[in-house]
Short mmCIF file of C-alpha atoms and ligand atoms in Angstrom, two decimals:
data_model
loop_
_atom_site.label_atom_id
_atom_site.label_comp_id
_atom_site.label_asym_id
_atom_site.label_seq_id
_atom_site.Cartn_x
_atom_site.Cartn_y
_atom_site.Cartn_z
CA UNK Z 1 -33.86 6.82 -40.48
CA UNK Z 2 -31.80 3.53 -40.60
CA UNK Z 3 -29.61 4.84 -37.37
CA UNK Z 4 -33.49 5.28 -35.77
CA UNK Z 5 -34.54 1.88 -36.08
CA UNK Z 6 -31.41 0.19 -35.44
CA UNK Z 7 -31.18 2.46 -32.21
CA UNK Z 8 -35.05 1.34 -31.78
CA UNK Z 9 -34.46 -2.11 -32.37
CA UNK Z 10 -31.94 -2.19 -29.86
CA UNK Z 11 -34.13 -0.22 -27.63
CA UNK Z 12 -36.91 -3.12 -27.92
CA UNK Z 13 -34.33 -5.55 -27.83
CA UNK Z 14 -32.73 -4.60 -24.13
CA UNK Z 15 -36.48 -4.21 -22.88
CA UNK Z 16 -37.13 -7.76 -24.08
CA UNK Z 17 -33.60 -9.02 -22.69
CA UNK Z 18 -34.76 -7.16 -19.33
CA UNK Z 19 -38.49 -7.90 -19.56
CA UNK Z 20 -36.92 -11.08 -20.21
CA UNK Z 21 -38.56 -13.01 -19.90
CA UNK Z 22 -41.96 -11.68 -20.60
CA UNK Z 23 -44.59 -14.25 -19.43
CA UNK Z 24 -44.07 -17.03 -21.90
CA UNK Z 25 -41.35 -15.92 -24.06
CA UNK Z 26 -38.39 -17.66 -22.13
CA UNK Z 27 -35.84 -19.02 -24.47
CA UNK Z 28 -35.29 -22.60 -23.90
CA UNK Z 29 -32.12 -22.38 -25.49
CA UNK Z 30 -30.55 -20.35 -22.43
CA UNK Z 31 -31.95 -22.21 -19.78
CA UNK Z 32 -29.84 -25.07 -17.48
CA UNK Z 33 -31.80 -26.85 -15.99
CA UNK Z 34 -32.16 -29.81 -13.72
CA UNK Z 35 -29.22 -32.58 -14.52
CA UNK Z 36 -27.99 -30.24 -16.95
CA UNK Z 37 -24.10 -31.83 -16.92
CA UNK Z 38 -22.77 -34.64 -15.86
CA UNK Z 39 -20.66 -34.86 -12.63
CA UNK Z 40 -17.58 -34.86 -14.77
CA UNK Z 41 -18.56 -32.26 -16.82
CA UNK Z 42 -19.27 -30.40 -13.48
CA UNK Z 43 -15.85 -30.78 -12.52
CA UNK Z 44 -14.39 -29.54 -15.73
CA UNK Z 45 -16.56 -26.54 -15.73
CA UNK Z 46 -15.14 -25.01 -12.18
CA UNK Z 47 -11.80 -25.61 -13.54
CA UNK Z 48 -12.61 -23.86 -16.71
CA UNK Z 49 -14.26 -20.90 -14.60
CA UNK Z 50 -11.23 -20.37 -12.11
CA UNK Z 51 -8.93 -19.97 -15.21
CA UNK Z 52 -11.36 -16.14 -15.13
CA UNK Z 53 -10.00 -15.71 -11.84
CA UNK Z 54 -6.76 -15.69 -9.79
CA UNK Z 55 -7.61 -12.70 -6.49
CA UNK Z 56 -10.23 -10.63 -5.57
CA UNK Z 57 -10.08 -7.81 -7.92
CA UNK Z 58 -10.37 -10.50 -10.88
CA UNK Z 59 -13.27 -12.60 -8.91
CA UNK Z 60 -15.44 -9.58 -8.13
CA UNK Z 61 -15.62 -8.30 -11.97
CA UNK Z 62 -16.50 -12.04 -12.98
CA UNK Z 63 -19.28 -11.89 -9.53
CA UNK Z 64 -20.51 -8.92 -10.61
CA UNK Z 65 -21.06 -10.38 -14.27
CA UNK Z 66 -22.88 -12.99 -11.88
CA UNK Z 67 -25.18 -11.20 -10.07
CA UNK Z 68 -25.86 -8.72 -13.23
CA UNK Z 69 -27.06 -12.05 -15.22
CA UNK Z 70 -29.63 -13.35 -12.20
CA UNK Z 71 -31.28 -10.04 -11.98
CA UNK Z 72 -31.53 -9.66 -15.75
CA UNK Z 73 -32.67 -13.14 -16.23
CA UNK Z 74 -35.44 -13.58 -13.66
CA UNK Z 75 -36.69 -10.11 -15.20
CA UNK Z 76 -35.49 -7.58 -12.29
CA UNK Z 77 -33.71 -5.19 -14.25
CA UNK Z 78 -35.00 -2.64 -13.57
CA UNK Z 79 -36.57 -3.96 -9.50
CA UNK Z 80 -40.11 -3.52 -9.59
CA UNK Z 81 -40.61 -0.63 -7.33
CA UNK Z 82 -40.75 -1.19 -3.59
CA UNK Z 83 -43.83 -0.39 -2.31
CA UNK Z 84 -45.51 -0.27 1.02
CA UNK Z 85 -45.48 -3.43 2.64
CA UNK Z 86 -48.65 -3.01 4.88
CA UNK Z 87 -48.32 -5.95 7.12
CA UNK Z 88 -50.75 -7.84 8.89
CA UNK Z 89 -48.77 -9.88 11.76
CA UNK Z 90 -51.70 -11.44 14.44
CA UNK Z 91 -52.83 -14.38 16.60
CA UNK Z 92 -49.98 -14.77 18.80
CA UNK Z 93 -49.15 -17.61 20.14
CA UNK Z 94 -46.90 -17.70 23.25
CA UNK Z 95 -44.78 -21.10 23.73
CA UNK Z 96 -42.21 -21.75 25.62
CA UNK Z 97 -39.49 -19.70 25.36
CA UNK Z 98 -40.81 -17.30 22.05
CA UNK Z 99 -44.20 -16.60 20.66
CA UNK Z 100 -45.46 -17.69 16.79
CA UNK Z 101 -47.91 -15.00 14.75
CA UNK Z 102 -49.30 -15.38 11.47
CA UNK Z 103 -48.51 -12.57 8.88
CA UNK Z 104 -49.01 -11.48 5.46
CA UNK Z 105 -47.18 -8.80 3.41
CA UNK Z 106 -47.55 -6.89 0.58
CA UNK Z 107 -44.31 -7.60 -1.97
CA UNK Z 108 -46.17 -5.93 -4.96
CA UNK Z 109 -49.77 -4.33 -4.89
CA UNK Z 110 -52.37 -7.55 -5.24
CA UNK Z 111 -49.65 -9.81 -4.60
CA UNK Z 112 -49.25 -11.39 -0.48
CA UNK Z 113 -46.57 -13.20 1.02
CA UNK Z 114 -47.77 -15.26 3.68
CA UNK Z 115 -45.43 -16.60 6.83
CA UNK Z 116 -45.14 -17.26 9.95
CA UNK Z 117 -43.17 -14.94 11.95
CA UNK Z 118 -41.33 -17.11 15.49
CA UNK Z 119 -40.01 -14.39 17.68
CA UNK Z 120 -38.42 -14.92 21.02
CA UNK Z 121 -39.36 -14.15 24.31
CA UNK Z 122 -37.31 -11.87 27.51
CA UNK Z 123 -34.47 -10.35 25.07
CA UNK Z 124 -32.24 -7.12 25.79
CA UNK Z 125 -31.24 -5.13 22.65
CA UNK Z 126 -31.02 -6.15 19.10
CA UNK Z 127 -31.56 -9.63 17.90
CA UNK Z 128 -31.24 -11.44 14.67
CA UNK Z 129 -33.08 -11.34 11.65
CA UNK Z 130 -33.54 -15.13 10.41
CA UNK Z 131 -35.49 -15.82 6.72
CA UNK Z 132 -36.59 -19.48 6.64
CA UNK Z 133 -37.62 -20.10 2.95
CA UNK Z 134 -38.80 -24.17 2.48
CA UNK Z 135 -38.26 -26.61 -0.21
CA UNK Z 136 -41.03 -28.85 -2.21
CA UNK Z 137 -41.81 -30.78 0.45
CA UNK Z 138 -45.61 -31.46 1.02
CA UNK Z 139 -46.63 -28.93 3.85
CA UNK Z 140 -44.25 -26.24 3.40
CA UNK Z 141 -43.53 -24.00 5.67
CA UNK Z 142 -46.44 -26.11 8.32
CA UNK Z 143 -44.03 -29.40 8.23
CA UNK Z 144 -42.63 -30.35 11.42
CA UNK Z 145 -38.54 -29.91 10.55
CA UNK Z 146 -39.70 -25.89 9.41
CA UNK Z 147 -41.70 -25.59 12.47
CA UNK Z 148 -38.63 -27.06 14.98
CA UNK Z 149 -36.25 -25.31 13.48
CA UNK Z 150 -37.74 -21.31 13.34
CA UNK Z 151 -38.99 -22.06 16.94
CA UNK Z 152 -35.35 -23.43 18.10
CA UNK Z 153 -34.06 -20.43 16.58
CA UNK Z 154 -35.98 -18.28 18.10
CA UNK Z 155 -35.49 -19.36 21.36
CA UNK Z 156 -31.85 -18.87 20.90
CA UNK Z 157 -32.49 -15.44 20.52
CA UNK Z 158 -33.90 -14.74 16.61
CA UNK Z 159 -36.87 -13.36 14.54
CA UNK Z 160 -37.42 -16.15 12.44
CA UNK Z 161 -39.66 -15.59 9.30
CA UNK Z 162 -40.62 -18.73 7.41
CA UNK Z 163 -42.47 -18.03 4.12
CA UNK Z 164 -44.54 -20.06 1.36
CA UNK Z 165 -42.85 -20.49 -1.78
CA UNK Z 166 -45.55 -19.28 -4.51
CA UNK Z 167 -48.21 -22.24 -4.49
CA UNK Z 168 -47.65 -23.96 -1.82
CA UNK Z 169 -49.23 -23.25 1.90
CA UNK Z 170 -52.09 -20.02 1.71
CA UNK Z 171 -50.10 -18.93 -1.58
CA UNK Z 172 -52.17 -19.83 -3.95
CA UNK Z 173 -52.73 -16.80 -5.95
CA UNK Z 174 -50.55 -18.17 -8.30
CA UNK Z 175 -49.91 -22.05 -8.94
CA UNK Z 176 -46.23 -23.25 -8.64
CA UNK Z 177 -46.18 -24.04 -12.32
CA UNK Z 178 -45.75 -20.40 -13.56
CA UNK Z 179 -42.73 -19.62 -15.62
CA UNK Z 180 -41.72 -16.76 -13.91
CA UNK Z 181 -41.46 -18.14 -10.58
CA UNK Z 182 -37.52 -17.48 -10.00
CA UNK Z 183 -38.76 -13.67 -10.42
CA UNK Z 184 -41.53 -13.24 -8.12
CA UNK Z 185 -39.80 -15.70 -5.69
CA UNK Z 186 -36.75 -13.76 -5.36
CA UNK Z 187 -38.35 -10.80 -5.33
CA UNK Z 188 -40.39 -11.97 -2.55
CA UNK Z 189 -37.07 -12.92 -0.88
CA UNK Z 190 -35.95 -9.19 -0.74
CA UNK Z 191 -38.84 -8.01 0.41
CA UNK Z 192 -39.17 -10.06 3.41
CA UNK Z 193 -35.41 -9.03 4.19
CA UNK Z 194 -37.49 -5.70 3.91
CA UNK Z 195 -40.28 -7.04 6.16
CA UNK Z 196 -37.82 -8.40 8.76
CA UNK Z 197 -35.77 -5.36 9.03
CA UNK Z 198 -38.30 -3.09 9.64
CA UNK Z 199 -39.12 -4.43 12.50
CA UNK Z 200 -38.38 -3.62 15.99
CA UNK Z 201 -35.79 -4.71 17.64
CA UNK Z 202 -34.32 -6.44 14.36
CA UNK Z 203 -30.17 -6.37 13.74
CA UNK Z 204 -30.73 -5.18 10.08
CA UNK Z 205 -26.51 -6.14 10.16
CA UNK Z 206 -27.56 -9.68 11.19
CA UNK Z 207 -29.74 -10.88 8.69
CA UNK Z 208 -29.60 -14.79 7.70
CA UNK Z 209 -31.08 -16.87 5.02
CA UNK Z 210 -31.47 -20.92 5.70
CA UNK Z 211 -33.11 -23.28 3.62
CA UNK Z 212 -32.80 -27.00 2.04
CA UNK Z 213 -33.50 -28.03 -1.48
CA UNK Z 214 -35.61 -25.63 -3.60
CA UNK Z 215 -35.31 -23.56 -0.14
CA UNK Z 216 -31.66 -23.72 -0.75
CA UNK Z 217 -31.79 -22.67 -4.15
CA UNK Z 218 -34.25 -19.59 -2.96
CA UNK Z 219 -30.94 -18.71 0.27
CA UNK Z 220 -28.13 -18.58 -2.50
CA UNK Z 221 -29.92 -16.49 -4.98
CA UNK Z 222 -31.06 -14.03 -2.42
CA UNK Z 223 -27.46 -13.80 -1.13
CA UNK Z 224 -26.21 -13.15 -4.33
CA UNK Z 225 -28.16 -10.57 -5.02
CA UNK Z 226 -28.96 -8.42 -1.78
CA UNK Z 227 -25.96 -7.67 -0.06
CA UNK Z 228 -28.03 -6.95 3.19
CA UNK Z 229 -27.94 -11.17 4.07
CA UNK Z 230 -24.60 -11.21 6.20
CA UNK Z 231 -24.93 -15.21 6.78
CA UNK Z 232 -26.40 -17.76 4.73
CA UNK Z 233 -26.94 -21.69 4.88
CA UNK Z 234 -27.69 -22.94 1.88
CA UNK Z 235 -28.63 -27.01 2.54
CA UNK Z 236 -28.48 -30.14 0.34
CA UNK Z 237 -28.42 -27.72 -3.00
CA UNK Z 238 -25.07 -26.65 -4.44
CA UNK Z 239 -24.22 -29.00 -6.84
CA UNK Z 240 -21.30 -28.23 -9.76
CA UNK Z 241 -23.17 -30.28 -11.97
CA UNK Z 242 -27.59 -29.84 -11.22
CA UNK Z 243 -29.07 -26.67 -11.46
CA UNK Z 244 -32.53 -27.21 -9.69
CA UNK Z 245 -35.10 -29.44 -11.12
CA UNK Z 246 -37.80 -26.99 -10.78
CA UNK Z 247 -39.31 -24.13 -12.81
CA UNK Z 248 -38.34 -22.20 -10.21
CA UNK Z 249 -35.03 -22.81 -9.13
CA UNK Z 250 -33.89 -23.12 -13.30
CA UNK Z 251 -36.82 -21.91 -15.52
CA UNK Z 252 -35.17 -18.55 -15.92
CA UNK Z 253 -31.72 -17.99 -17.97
CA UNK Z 254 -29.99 -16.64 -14.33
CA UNK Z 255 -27.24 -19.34 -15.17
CA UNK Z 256 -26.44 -18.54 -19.16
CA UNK Z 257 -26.43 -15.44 -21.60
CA UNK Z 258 -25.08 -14.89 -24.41
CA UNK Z 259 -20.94 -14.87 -23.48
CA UNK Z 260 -21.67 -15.82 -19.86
CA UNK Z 261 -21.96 -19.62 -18.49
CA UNK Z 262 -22.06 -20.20 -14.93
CA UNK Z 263 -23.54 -22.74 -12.07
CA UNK Z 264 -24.84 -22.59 -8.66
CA UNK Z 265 -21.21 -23.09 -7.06
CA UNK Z 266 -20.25 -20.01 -8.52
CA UNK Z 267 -23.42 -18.41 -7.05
CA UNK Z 268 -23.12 -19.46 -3.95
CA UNK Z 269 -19.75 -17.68 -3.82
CA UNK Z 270 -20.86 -15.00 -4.30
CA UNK Z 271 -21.27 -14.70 -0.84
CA UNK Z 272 -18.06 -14.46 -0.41
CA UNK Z 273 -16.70 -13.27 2.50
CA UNK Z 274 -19.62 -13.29 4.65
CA UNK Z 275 -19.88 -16.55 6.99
CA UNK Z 276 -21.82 -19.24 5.25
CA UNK Z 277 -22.14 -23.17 5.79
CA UNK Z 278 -23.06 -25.33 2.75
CA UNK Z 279 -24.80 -28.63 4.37
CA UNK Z 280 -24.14 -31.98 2.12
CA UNK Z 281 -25.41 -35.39 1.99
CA UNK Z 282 -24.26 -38.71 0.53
CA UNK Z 283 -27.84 -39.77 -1.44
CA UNK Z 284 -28.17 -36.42 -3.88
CA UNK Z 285 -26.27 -34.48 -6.14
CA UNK Z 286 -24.05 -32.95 -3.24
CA UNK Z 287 -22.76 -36.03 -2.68
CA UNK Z 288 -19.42 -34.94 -4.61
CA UNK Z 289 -19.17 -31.61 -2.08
CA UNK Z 290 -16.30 -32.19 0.08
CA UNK Z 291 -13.90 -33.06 -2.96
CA UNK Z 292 -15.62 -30.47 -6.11
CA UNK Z 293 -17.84 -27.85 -4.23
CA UNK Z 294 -16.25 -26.98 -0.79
CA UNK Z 295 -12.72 -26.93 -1.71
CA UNK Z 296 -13.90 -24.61 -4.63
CA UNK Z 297 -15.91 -22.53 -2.85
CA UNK Z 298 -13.68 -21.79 0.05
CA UNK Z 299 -10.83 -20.98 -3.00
CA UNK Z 300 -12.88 -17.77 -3.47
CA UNK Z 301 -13.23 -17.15 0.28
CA UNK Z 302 -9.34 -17.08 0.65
CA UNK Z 303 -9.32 -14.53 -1.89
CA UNK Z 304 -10.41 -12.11 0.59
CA UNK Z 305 -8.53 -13.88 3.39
CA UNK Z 306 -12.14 -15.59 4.76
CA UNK Z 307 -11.00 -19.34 4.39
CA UNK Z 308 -12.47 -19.59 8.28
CA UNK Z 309 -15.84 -18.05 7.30
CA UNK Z 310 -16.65 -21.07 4.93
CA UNK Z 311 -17.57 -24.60 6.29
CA UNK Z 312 -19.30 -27.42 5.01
CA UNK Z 313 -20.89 -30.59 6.90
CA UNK Z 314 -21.03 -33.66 5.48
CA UNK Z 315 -23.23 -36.37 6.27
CA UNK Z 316 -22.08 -39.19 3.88
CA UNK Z 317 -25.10 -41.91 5.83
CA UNK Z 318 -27.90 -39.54 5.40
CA UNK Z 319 -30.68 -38.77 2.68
CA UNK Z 320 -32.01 -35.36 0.86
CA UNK Z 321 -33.57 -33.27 3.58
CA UNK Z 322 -33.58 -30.64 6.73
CA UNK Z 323 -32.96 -33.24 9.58
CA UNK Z 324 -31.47 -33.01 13.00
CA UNK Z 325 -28.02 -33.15 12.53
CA UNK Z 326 -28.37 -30.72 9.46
CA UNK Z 327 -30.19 -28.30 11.91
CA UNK Z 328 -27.62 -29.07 14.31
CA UNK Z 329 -25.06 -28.21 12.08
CA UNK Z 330 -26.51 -24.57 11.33
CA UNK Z 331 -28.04 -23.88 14.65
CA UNK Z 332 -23.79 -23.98 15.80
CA UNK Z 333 -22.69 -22.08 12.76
CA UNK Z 334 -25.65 -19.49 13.24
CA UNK Z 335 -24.88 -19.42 16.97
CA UNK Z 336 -20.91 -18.32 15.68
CA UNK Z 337 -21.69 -16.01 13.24
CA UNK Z 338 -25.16 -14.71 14.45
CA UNK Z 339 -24.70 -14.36 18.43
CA UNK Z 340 -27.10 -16.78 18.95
CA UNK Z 341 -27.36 -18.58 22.40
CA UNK Z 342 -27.08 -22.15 22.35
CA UNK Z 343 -27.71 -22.86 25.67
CA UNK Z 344 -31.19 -21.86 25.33
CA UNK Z 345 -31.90 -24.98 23.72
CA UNK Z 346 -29.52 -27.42 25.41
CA UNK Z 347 -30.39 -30.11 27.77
CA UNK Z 348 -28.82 -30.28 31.49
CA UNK Z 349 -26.21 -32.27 29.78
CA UNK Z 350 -25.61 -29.97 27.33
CA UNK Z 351 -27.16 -31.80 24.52
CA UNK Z 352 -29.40 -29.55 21.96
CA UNK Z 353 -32.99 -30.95 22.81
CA UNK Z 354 -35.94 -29.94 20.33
CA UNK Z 355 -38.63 -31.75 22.81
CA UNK Z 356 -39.86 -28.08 24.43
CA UNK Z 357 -41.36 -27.18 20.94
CA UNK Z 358 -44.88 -27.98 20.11
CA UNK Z 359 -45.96 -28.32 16.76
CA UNK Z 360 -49.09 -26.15 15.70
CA UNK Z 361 -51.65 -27.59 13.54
CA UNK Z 362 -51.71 -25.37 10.56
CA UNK Z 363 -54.92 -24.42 10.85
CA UNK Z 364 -54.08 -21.41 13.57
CA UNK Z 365 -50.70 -21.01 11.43
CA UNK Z 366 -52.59 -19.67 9.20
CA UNK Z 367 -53.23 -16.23 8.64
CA UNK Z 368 -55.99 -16.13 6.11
CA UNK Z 369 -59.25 -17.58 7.07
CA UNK Z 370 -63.22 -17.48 6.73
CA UNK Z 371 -62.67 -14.78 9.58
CA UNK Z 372 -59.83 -13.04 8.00
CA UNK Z 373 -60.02 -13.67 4.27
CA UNK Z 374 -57.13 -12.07 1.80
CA UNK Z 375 -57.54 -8.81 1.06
CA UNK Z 376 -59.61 -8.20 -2.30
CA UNK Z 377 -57.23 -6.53 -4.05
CA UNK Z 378 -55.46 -10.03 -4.28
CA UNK Z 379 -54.88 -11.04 -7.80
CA UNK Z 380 -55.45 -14.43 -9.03
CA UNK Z 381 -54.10 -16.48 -11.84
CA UNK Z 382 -50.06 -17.08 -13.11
CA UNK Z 383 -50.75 -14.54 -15.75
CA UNK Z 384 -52.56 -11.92 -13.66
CA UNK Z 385 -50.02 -12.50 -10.66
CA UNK Z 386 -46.65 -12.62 -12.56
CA UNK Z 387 -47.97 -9.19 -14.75
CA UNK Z 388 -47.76 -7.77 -10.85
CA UNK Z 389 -43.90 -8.26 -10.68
CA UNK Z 390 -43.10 -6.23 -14.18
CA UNK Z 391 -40.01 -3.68 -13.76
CA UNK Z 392 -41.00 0.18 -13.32
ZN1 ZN T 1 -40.19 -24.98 -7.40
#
């Protein structure tokens, strides 16, 4: 009798550790969030990490502790069950050089992910799969640095997909204050790497993940976990020291467990060795990156002989945000690692020139409407829509 409640304790215990993070039973206790060390204590945390660690074989057992933790955390062990997508993709809208639709996709029953999807126009063969997740910037996925960079993309020869984060944009079945936004965000993530790859003409071994801030936080998680993202970008985000401000970059325990501490440098490298460039600016808390992040990072990447896969760009003058010379900076990298073609977007003097894209009122970027209203089976409210994203 005792050996059947202890074994059913245990039983209820690992569905609460993997239900987690039921809807509002997170334990504040295991959460890191925001400013959670100092910069020194940043600093003194790698270095107490990498004494877990000396090659590959000892940095993939501590990784895979990694990437166990984030899916147990945000509450996706066991994944939800994939289910069918059904798309909408419509109202094209040709510019020059690629064409912009609005879409909507099914990541659980009830629950849509809405996007824009740039694709681009006269290409032979395969392209590029790009995922263009945004920060908390008013606008989303409609301000004018998301809109020039998926079109410049695409003209260079990618399927860009830019998403709303959950309650921002036509996402508003669920506010952006619900605490199990790291879940149904990064679940979303995977399933528009689903989305993206199923369609035609898609490179599902050239899939890439870009985005700054929050939209940072969303690329490194998603590489960490799905193994199908072969480049990443991650911009103005890793930090040794800040762990995301939000409920949704750090309202889940992804970074702590019982016996495991980590940070978002040691998540990012988890990439490791597929190409990825980690964008840095002197006004935020990746100030410190060339000195504590990079050189830490890249560490990991020589492990499996990838030093040369790694970059970072600096830009010690410039503020917190997805600007021109931080798009410049991945549109190059993207061009190395992804095949993309640079020229497409360059000047007669071989400058990169953004003044061919117009920017589209978000009105006809969106793709629900009085004439085209969300589908009724749409749930609404953070309790109703996060019960959606429950395990199988
Ligand atoms: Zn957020």
């Amino acid at each position: 009798m005792l050996r059947y409640i202890k074994s059913a304790f245990s039983v209820c215990f690992m569905l609460a550790l993997s239900g987690g993070v039921a809807y509002g039973q997170i334990d504040p206790s295991q959460l890191c969030k925001g400013k959670y060390w100092t910069e020194e204590q940043g600093k003194e945390k790698l270095q107490e990490f990498a004494k877990s660690y000396h090659d590959k074989a000892s940095w993939e057992t501590r990784k895979e502790k990694i990437r166990q933790n984030i899916l147990l955390g945000a509450g996706l062990t066991p994944m939800p069950e994939k289910t069918p997508l059904n798309p909408i993709v419509r109202d094209k809208k040709v510019m020059d050089g690629y064409t912009v639709e609005n879409v909507a996709f099914e990541s659980r029953p009830g629950f849509w992910v809405t996007g824009n999807l740039y694709r681009p126009l006269k290409v032979k063969g395969k392209v590029p799969g790009i995922l263009c997740p945004h920060g908390h910037w008013e606008d989303g996925r409609f301000r004018d640095d998301m809109q020039l960079r998926c079109a410049a993309m695409a003209k260079m020869g990618a399927v860009v997909f830019a998403y709303d984060m959950v309650g921002f944009g036509e996402s508003t079945q669920s506010d952006h204050k619900n605490p199990l936004l790291v879940k149904m965000q990064t679940w979303n993530s995977i399933r528009a790497v689903d989305f993206i790859t199923s369609l035609k003409g898609v490179d599902e071994k050239r899939i890439a993940v870009t985005g700054a801030s929050g939209g940072g936080t969303q690329s490194f998680l998603l590489a960490a976990v799905d193994n199908r993202i072969a480049v990443s970008a991650p911009v103005v985000m890793v930090a040794a020291h800040f762990f995301g401000g939000c409920v949704c970059e750090s309202g889940m325990p992804i970074h702590k467990a019982p016996g495991l501490q980590t940070n978002n440098v040691e998540i990012a490298a988890c990439a490791a060795p597929r190409p990825m460039i980690i964008v840095s600016d002197g006004d935020d808390w990746t100030r410190n990156t060339p000195d504590v992040e990079y050189p830490y990072i890249k560490h990991i990447y020589s492990f499996y002989k990838a030093d040369d896969r790694v970059e970072n760009v600096h830009l010690a003058n410039e503020e917190h945000d997805y600007g021109i010379s931080k798009r410049l900076a991945v549109y190059h990298f993207f061009a190395k690692h992804l095949g993309l073609h640079l020229k497409k977007v360059e000047d007669k003097n071989g400058k990169i020139d953004e003044s061919f894209i117009q920017i589209i009122p978000k009105e006809k970027l969106s793709v629900f409407n009085n004439e085209h209203p969300r589908p009724a089976n749409a749930a609404t409210g953070n309790e109703a829509v996060a019960a959606l994203f429950t395990g199988k």
